[in-house]
Amino acid sequence: MSDTNSLDKLTLHYAPRSRASATRVLLDELGAPYDLHVLNMRAGEQKSPAFLAINPLGKVPALTHGDTILTEAVAIALYAGDLFPQAGLTPTIGDPRRGAYLRWMVFYAASFEPALMDKMSGHVPPANECAYGTFDQVIELLADQLERAPYLLGDRITIADIQWGATLQWALSFKAVPALPVFTDYAERITARPSFRRVFEDEARLDAEHEAAAAKASGGA
Ligand SMILES: N[C@@H](CCC(=O)N[C@@H](CS)C(=O)NCC(=O)O)C(=O)O
């Protein structure tokens, strides 16, 4: 087994219009050189043996870097942020924002996503036993943080905003979070960035291609 070298090329295992979209935007924002391995989820490619060897759960995003395999969007974001601090988006060790950065990244994965999924599926777990308390508490906490500054950690955008902005925009479009001005303004501020626009545009093309390929494979038009 060889060591992972920071000069090894990254490969992002990705599908359009998925959690991997924010990861793709992030790698672009970081200026990271990477290969894009596009999976057609409409054709079930995420469950192919080759991809299951990378992520046994058959889910995107995944990132490979030399012998290192990462799954979980937030783990990938933290890892990539540390590899490319020169992009100015990473509160690195020693930066006074580092603690808040880790807190909001972990809170995203450990509390916000589960709260959102529970809300969307109508599941209400007991507040004292579940990791996030209640959905309303999560929403209040987030709104309170975003009311303080244009970005989660203050006046400068960080990796945390790429992750949160992408998901908030998605959640707003599904009416899964209340359309508070503080959320809609923030989601717009983040996803209006050229990096997001470029990825969204390319995803419309990819998704149409995938739909056509899946329909053809299943004997449709
Ligand atoms: N906890 C994972 C979730 C990944 C995930 O749920 N990905 C979805 C796309 S948004 C997926 O690949 N679903 C395909 C499937 O389960 O077949 C992360 O944060 O990366």
CSV table of C-alpha atoms and ligand atoms in Angstrom, one decimal:
chain,number,residue,atom,x,y,z
A,1,MET,CA,0.0,0.0,0.0
A,2,SER,CA,1.4,3.4,-0.9
A,3,ASP,CA,1.0,6.5,1.2
A,4,THR,CA,-1.4,9.1,0.1
A,5,ASN,CA,0.6,12.0,-1.3
A,6,SER,CA,-0.9,15.4,-1.3
A,7,LEU,CA,0.2,15.6,-5.0
A,8,ASP,CA,-2.0,12.6,-5.9
A,9,LYS,CA,-4.9,13.5,-8.1
A,10,LEU,CA,-8.3,13.6,-6.5
A,11,THR,CA,-11.3,11.8,-8.0
A,12,LEU,CA,-14.8,12.9,-7.1
A,13,HIS,CA,-17.4,10.2,-7.5
A,14,TYR,CA,-20.5,12.2,-8.3
A,15,ALA,CA,-24.0,12.3,-9.6
A,16,PRO,CA,-25.8,15.4,-10.8
A,17,ARG,CA,-28.5,17.0,-8.6
A,18,SER,CA,-27.4,15.1,-5.5
A,19,ARG,CA,-25.5,15.8,-2.3
A,20,ALA,CA,-22.4,15.5,-4.5
A,21,SER,CA,-23.3,18.8,-6.3
A,22,ALA,CA,-22.1,20.9,-3.3
A,23,THR,CA,-18.9,18.8,-3.2
A,24,ARG,CA,-18.2,19.5,-6.9
A,25,VAL,CA,-18.8,23.2,-6.3
A,26,LEU,CA,-16.5,23.2,-3.3
A,27,LEU,CA,-13.7,21.5,-5.2
A,28,ASP,CA,-14.1,24.1,-8.0
A,29,GLU,CA,-14.0,26.9,-5.4
A,30,LEU,CA,-10.9,25.5,-3.8
A,31,GLY,CA,-9.2,25.4,-7.2
A,32,ALA,CA,-8.5,21.7,-6.6
A,33,PRO,CA,-7.4,19.6,-9.6
A,34,TYR,CA,-9.7,16.6,-9.8
A,35,ASP,CA,-11.2,14.0,-12.1
A,36,LEU,CA,-14.9,13.8,-12.1
A,37,HIS,CA,-16.3,10.3,-12.2
A,38,VAL,CA,-20.0,10.8,-13.1
A,39,LEU,CA,-22.4,8.1,-12.1
A,40,ASN,CA,-25.8,7.8,-13.6
A,41,MET,CA,-28.0,7.2,-10.6
A,42,ARG,CA,-31.1,6.9,-12.8
A,43,ALA,CA,-29.5,3.8,-14.2
A,44,GLY,CA,-28.4,2.6,-10.8
A,45,GLU,CA,-24.7,2.9,-11.4
A,46,GLN,CA,-24.1,3.8,-7.8
A,47,LYS,CA,-24.9,0.2,-6.9
A,48,SER,CA,-22.4,-1.3,-9.4
A,49,PRO,CA,-19.8,-3.6,-7.8
A,50,ALA,CA,-17.1,-1.2,-8.9
A,51,PHE,CA,-18.6,1.7,-7.0
A,52,LEU,CA,-19.7,-0.4,-4.0
A,53,ALA,CA,-16.0,-1.2,-3.6
A,54,ILE,CA,-15.5,2.6,-3.0
A,55,ASN,CA,-18.7,3.2,-0.9
A,56,PRO,CA,-20.4,0.0,0.3
A,57,LEU,CA,-23.6,2.1,0.8
A,58,GLY,CA,-23.7,3.0,-2.9
A,59,LYS,CA,-24.0,6.7,-2.2
A,60,VAL,CA,-22.4,9.8,-3.5
A,61,PRO,CA,-20.3,11.8,-3.0
A,62,ALA,CA,-17.1,9.9,-2.5
A,63,LEU,CA,-13.6,11.1,-2.9
A,64,THR,CA,-10.5,9.0,-3.7
A,65,HIS,CA,-7.0,10.4,-3.2
A,66,GLY,CA,-4.2,7.9,-3.6
A,67,ASP,CA,-5.2,5.0,-1.3
A,68,THR,CA,-7.5,7.2,0.7
A,69,ILE,CA,-11.2,6.8,0.3
A,70,LEU,CA,-13.6,9.3,1.8
A,71,THR,CA,-17.3,9.2,1.9
A,72,GLU,CA,-19.7,11.7,3.6
A,73,ALA,CA,-20.0,15.1,2.1
A,74,VAL,CA,-18.8,16.9,5.3
A,75,ALA,CA,-15.7,14.6,5.7
A,76,ILE,CA,-14.8,15.3,2.1
A,77,ALA,CA,-15.3,19.0,2.6
A,78,LEU,CA,-13.1,19.1,5.7
A,79,TYR,CA,-10.4,17.0,4.0
A,80,ALA,CA,-10.4,19.0,0.8
A,81,GLY,CA,-10.4,22.3,2.7
A,82,ASP,CA,-7.3,21.3,4.6
A,83,LEU,CA,-5.6,20.2,1.3
A,84,PHE,CA,-6.2,23.6,-0.3
A,85,PRO,CA,-6.1,26.3,2.4
A,86,GLN,CA,-4.6,28.7,-0.2
A,87,ALA,CA,-8.1,29.2,-1.6
A,88,GLY,CA,-8.9,31.2,1.5
A,89,LEU,CA,-12.1,29.3,2.3
A,90,THR,CA,-10.7,27.1,5.1
A,91,PRO,CA,-10.5,28.3,8.7
A,92,THR,CA,-7.3,26.5,9.4
A,93,ILE,CA,-5.8,25.5,12.8
A,94,GLY,CA,-5.0,28.7,14.6
A,95,ASP,CA,-7.7,30.7,12.9
A,96,PRO,CA,-10.1,32.0,15.6
A,97,ARG,CA,-13.0,30.8,13.5
A,98,ARG,CA,-11.7,27.2,13.5
A,99,GLY,CA,-13.9,26.0,16.5
A,100,ALA,CA,-17.1,27.5,15.0
A,101,TYR,CA,-16.2,26.0,11.6
A,102,LEU,CA,-15.9,22.5,13.0
A,103,ARG,CA,-19.0,23.0,15.1
A,104,TRP,CA,-21.2,24.1,12.1
A,105,MET,CA,-19.8,21.4,9.8
A,106,VAL,CA,-20.5,18.7,12.3
A,107,PHE,CA,-23.9,20.2,13.3
A,108,TYR,CA,-24.8,20.1,9.6
A,109,ALA,CA,-24.2,16.4,9.3
A,110,ALA,CA,-25.1,15.2,12.8
A,111,SER,CA,-28.2,17.4,13.4
A,112,PHE,CA,-29.4,19.4,10.5
A,113,GLU,CA,-29.6,16.7,7.9
A,114,PRO,CA,-31.3,14.2,10.2
A,115,ALA,CA,-33.7,16.9,11.4
A,116,LEU,CA,-34.5,17.8,7.8
A,117,MET,CA,-35.0,14.1,6.8
A,118,ASP,CA,-37.2,13.5,9.8
A,119,LYS,CA,-39.3,16.6,9.0
A,120,MET,CA,-39.8,15.6,5.4
A,121,SER,CA,-40.8,12.0,6.3
A,122,GLY,CA,-43.1,13.1,9.2
A,123,HIS,CA,-41.0,11.4,11.8
A,124,VAL,CA,-40.9,13.2,15.2
A,125,PRO,CA,-38.4,11.5,17.6
A,126,PRO,CA,-38.5,12.3,21.3
A,127,ALA,CA,-36.6,15.5,21.7
A,128,ASN,CA,-34.6,14.5,24.8
A,129,GLU,CA,-33.3,11.4,23.1
A,130,CYS,CA,-32.6,12.6,19.6
A,131,ALA,CA,-29.3,14.3,18.6
A,132,TYR,CA,-30.9,17.5,17.5
A,133,GLY,CA,-33.7,18.2,20.0
A,134,THR,CA,-36.5,19.4,17.8
A,135,PHE,CA,-36.7,20.6,14.2
A,136,ASP,CA,-37.9,24.0,15.4
A,137,GLN,CA,-34.9,24.3,17.7
A,138,VAL,CA,-32.6,23.6,14.8
A,139,ILE,CA,-34.3,26.1,12.6
A,140,GLU,CA,-34.1,28.8,15.4
A,141,LEU,CA,-30.5,28.1,16.0
A,142,LEU,CA,-29.6,28.4,12.3
A,143,ALA,CA,-31.7,31.6,11.8
A,144,ASP,CA,-30.1,33.2,14.8
A,145,GLN,CA,-26.6,32.4,13.5
A,146,LEU,CA,-27.4,33.7,10.0
A,147,GLU,CA,-28.9,36.9,11.3
A,148,ARG,CA,-25.5,37.9,12.7
A,149,ALA,CA,-23.5,38.3,9.5
A,150,PRO,CA,-23.7,37.6,5.7
A,151,TYR,CA,-21.9,34.3,6.2
A,152,LEU,CA,-22.1,31.6,8.8
A,153,LEU,CA,-18.8,32.5,10.4
A,154,GLY,CA,-18.9,36.2,9.8
A,155,ASP,CA,-18.0,38.6,6.9
A,156,ARG,CA,-16.0,36.1,4.9
A,157,ILE,CA,-17.4,33.0,3.1
A,158,THR,CA,-16.0,29.7,4.1
A,159,ILE,CA,-16.4,26.0,3.1
A,160,ALA,CA,-19.3,25.8,5.6
A,161,ASP,CA,-21.3,28.2,3.5
A,162,ILE,CA,-20.9,26.1,0.4
A,163,GLN,CA,-22.3,23.1,2.3
A,164,TRP,CA,-25.1,24.9,4.1
A,165,GLY,CA,-26.0,27.2,1.2
A,166,ALA,CA,-26.5,24.4,-1.2
A,167,THR,CA,-28.7,22.3,1.1
A,168,LEU,CA,-30.7,25.3,2.3
A,169,GLN,CA,-31.5,26.2,-1.3
A,170,TRP,CA,-32.6,22.6,-1.9
A,171,ALA,CA,-34.7,22.5,1.3
A,172,LEU,CA,-36.3,25.8,0.5
A,173,SER,CA,-37.3,24.6,-3.0
A,174,PHE,CA,-39.0,21.6,-1.3
A,175,LYS,CA,-40.6,23.9,1.4
A,176,ALA,CA,-38.9,21.7,3.9
A,177,VAL,CA,-37.7,24.7,5.9
A,178,PRO,CA,-39.6,27.9,6.5
A,179,ALA,CA,-39.0,30.6,3.8
A,180,LEU,CA,-37.6,33.1,6.3
A,181,PRO,CA,-35.9,36.1,4.6
A,182,VAL,CA,-32.7,35.2,6.4
A,183,PHE,CA,-32.7,31.8,4.8
A,184,THR,CA,-33.8,32.8,1.3
A,185,ASP,CA,-31.3,35.7,1.2
A,186,TYR,CA,-28.5,33.5,2.4
A,187,ALA,CA,-29.3,30.6,0.0
A,188,GLU,CA,-29.5,33.1,-2.9
A,189,ARG,CA,-26.2,34.8,-1.8
A,190,ILE,CA,-24.4,31.5,-1.8
A,191,THR,CA,-25.9,29.8,-4.9
A,192,ALA,CA,-25.7,32.9,-7.1
A,193,ARG,CA,-21.9,32.4,-7.1
A,194,PRO,CA,-20.5,31.6,-10.6
A,195,SER,CA,-19.2,28.2,-9.3
A,196,PHE,CA,-22.7,27.1,-8.4
A,197,ARG,CA,-24.2,28.5,-11.6
A,198,ARG,CA,-21.6,26.6,-13.7
A,199,VAL,CA,-22.3,23.3,-11.9
A,200,PHE,CA,-26.1,23.8,-12.1
A,201,GLU,CA,-25.9,24.4,-15.8
A,202,ASP,CA,-23.8,21.4,-16.5
A,203,GLU,CA,-26.1,19.3,-14.3
A,204,ALA,CA,-29.1,20.2,-16.4
A,205,ARG,CA,-27.2,18.7,-19.4
A,206,LEU,CA,-26.0,15.6,-17.5
A,207,ASP,CA,-29.4,14.9,-16.0
A,208,ALA,CA,-31.1,15.0,-19.4
A,209,GLU,CA,-28.4,12.7,-20.8
A,210,HIS,CA,-28.9,10.3,-17.8
A,211,GLU,CA,-32.6,10.3,-18.2
A,212,ALA,CA,-32.4,9.5,-21.9
A,213,ALA,CA,-29.8,6.7,-21.2
A,214,ALA,CA,-31.9,5.1,-18.5
A,215,ALA,CA,-35.0,5.2,-20.6
A,216,LYS,CA,-33.2,3.6,-23.5
A,217,ALA,CA,-31.7,0.9,-21.3
A,218,SER,CA,-35.2,0.1,-19.9
A,219,GLY,CA,-36.6,-0.2,-23.4
A,220,GLY,CA,-38.4,3.2,-23.4
A,221,ALA,CA,-38.2,6.1,-25.9
B,1,LIG,N1,-24.4,10.9,4.5
B,1,LIG,C1,-24.1,10.9,3.1
B,1,LIG,C2,-25.4,10.8,2.3
B,1,LIG,C3,-25.1,10.6,0.9
B,1,LIG,C4,-26.4,10.4,0.1
B,1,LIG,O1,-27.5,10.1,0.7
B,1,LIG,N2,-26.3,10.4,-1.2
B,1,LIG,C5,-27.5,10.2,-2.0
B,1,LIG,C6,-27.6,11.2,-3.1
B,1,LIG,S1,-28.2,12.8,-2.5
B,1,LIG,C7,-27.3,8.9,-2.8
B,1,LIG,O2,-26.2,8.6,-3.3
B,1,LIG,N3,-28.3,8.1,-3.0
B,1,LIG,C8,-28.3,7.0,-3.9
B,1,LIG,C9,-28.8,5.7,-3.3
B,1,LIG,O3,-28.9,5.6,-2.1
B,1,LIG,O4,-29.0,4.8,-4.1
B,1,LIG,C10,-23.3,12.2,2.8
B,1,LIG,O5,-23.4,13.2,3.5
B,1,LIG,O6,-22.5,12.2,1.9
